[in-house]
């Protein structure tokens, strides 16, 4: 596997902040801090160094002000254009300014997203050439490693409708459900084991060359203290960050720490 040099750092804002004014202020503040770090202390910081999954209604406004990051959606619908009340499809969020979309987050799954619906969402999103972050993760672990086989099966099923030449737009986020919103993240060793299983599933689906193009992230209680260790020792290409992306100083600290050389 080729090691990526630029880490992919994705904030998942969930149902925060409460208002558009706060959201715009956050992004402006973050961009100012990153611009200053780039000129003063971290010249190697890329022009765009973060991804932020925001509430859909904020996307066009944030896209207008975010010069140092990419703005995306936390969920999309896999239904077709037409008569479906309350759904937002990829063409809508793309034309509204979204650069990417998260699909299959465990909180969305818990609200009743079926595996069939998820497969359609992923297929539609990738056909629209939207960078698509598919979340997978076990609820609990067993000693025999059955969860690894289940994760592989989940990936294969969800991607069953996807042509392999679209894999270059695909990102997989490994988010153990037991680590989301809690106090204890997975260890880097536990993360590494899952990354291997996920790559095996991708290779089985599309062959090794296409599998290599997929970025894999870790998410679940990422903090300023542990962020970089997942990239250095956990075998991932980046992070999906919940609570720690909802505070501008903390998110900035994670972005800078992950872009610093050892
Ligand atoms: P957390 O959430 O970082 O707050 O654990 C991660 C996520 O839900 O994506």
PDB file of N, CA and C and ligand atoms in Angstrom, residues 12 14 105 107 175 179-182 219-222 240-244, ligand 1:
ATOM      1  N   UNK A  12     -16.546  15.970  11.651  1.00  0.00           N
ATOM      2  CA  UNK A  12     -17.965  15.634  11.517  1.00  0.00           C
ATOM      3  C   UNK A  12     -18.721  16.453  12.559  1.00  0.00           C
ATOM      4  N   UNK A  14     -21.883  16.916  12.994  1.00  0.00           N
ATOM      5  CA  UNK A  14     -23.170  16.390  13.475  1.00  0.00           C
ATOM      6  C   UNK A  14     -24.199  17.533  13.598  1.00  0.00           C
ATOM      7  N   UNK A 105     -22.857   6.529   8.451  1.00  0.00           N
ATOM      8  CA  UNK A 105     -22.392   6.757   9.825  1.00  0.00           C
ATOM      9  C   UNK A 105     -23.266   5.943  10.782  1.00  0.00           C
ATOM     10  N   UNK A 107     -24.625   6.581  13.481  1.00  0.00           N
ATOM     11  CA  UNK A 107     -25.803   7.275  14.016  1.00  0.00           C
ATOM     12  C   UNK A 107     -26.938   7.300  12.977  1.00  0.00           C
ATOM     13  N   UNK A 175     -14.913   3.165  11.932  1.00  0.00           N
ATOM     14  CA  UNK A 175     -15.374   3.790  13.173  1.00  0.00           C
ATOM     15  C   UNK A 175     -16.000   2.727  14.075  1.00  0.00           C
ATOM     16  N   UNK A 179     -16.438   2.998  20.195  1.00  0.00           N
ATOM     17  CA  UNK A 179     -15.473   4.073  20.480  1.00  0.00           C
ATOM     18  C   UNK A 179     -16.025   5.460  20.155  1.00  0.00           C
ATOM     19  N   UNK A 180     -17.189   5.507  19.496  1.00  0.00           N
ATOM     20  CA  UNK A 180     -17.748   6.808  19.093  1.00  0.00           C
ATOM     21  C   UNK A 180     -18.429   7.481  20.277  1.00  0.00           C
ATOM     22  N   UNK A 181     -18.077   8.727  20.490  1.00  0.00           N
ATOM     23  CA  UNK A 181     -18.746   9.511  21.528  1.00  0.00           C
ATOM     24  C   UNK A 181     -18.409   9.069  22.940  1.00  0.00           C
ATOM     25  N   UNK A 182     -17.356   8.252  23.089  1.00  0.00           N
ATOM     26  CA  UNK A 182     -17.027   7.733  24.416  1.00  0.00           C
ATOM     27  C   UNK A 182     -15.740   8.324  24.966  1.00  0.00           C
ATOM     28  N   UNK A 219     -11.956   6.690  12.992  1.00  0.00           N
ATOM     29  CA  UNK A 219     -12.771   7.628  13.755  1.00  0.00           C
ATOM     30  C   UNK A 219     -13.294   6.985  15.023  1.00  0.00           C
ATOM     31  N   UNK A 220     -13.455   7.784  16.065  1.00  0.00           N
ATOM     32  CA  UNK A 220     -13.953   7.281  17.364  1.00  0.00           C
ATOM     33  C   UNK A 220     -13.065   7.760  18.486  1.00  0.00           C
ATOM     34  N   UNK A 221     -13.516   8.842  19.170  1.00  0.00           N
ATOM     35  CA  UNK A 221     -12.744   9.426  20.276  1.00  0.00           C
ATOM     36  C   UNK A 221     -11.321   9.817  19.846  1.00  0.00           C
ATOM     37  N   UNK A 222     -11.233  10.475  18.689  1.00  0.00           N
ATOM     38  CA  UNK A 222      -9.940  11.059  18.288  1.00  0.00           C
ATOM     39  C   UNK A 222      -9.761  12.343  19.106  1.00  0.00           C
ATOM     40  N   UNK A 240     -11.530  10.636  11.009  1.00  0.00           N
ATOM     41  CA  UNK A 240     -12.877  11.217  11.048  1.00  0.00           C
ATOM     42  C   UNK A 240     -13.111  11.633  12.497  1.00  0.00           C
ATOM     43  N   UNK A 241     -13.328  12.913  12.673  1.00  0.00           N
ATOM     44  CA  UNK A 241     -13.249  13.491  14.020  1.00  0.00           C
ATOM     45  C   UNK A 241     -14.593  14.106  14.396  1.00  0.00           C
ATOM     46  N   UNK A 242     -15.198  13.639  15.471  1.00  0.00           N
ATOM     47  CA  UNK A 242     -16.492  14.159  15.905  1.00  0.00           C
ATOM     48  C   UNK A 242     -16.319  15.339  16.850  1.00  0.00           C
ATOM     49  N   UNK A 243     -16.431  15.040  18.162  1.00  0.00           N
ATOM     50  CA  UNK A 243     -16.411  16.118  19.157  1.00  0.00           C
ATOM     51  C   UNK A 243     -15.208  17.048  19.029  1.00  0.00           C
ATOM     52  N   UNK A 244     -14.050  16.498  18.735  1.00  0.00           N
ATOM     53  CA  UNK A 244     -12.846  17.328  18.683  1.00  0.00           C
ATOM     54  C   UNK A 244     -12.834  18.272  17.477  1.00  0.00           C
TER      55      UNK A 244
HETATM   56  P1  LIG B   1     -16.212  11.276  18.260  1.00  0.00           P
HETATM   57  O1  LIG B   1     -17.201  10.949  17.025  1.00  0.00           O
HETATM   58  O2  LIG B   1     -14.893  11.699  17.673  1.00  0.00           O
HETATM   59  O3  LIG B   1     -16.905  12.310  19.033  1.00  0.00           O
HETATM   60  O4  LIG B   1     -16.065   9.967  19.027  1.00  0.00           O
HETATM   61  C1  LIG B   1     -16.711  10.379  15.850  1.00  0.00           C
HETATM   62  C2  LIG B   1     -17.807  10.231  14.840  1.00  0.00           C
HETATM   63  O5  LIG B   1     -18.970   9.993  15.217  1.00  0.00           O
HETATM   64  O6  LIG B   1     -17.576  10.360  13.628  1.00  0.00           O
END
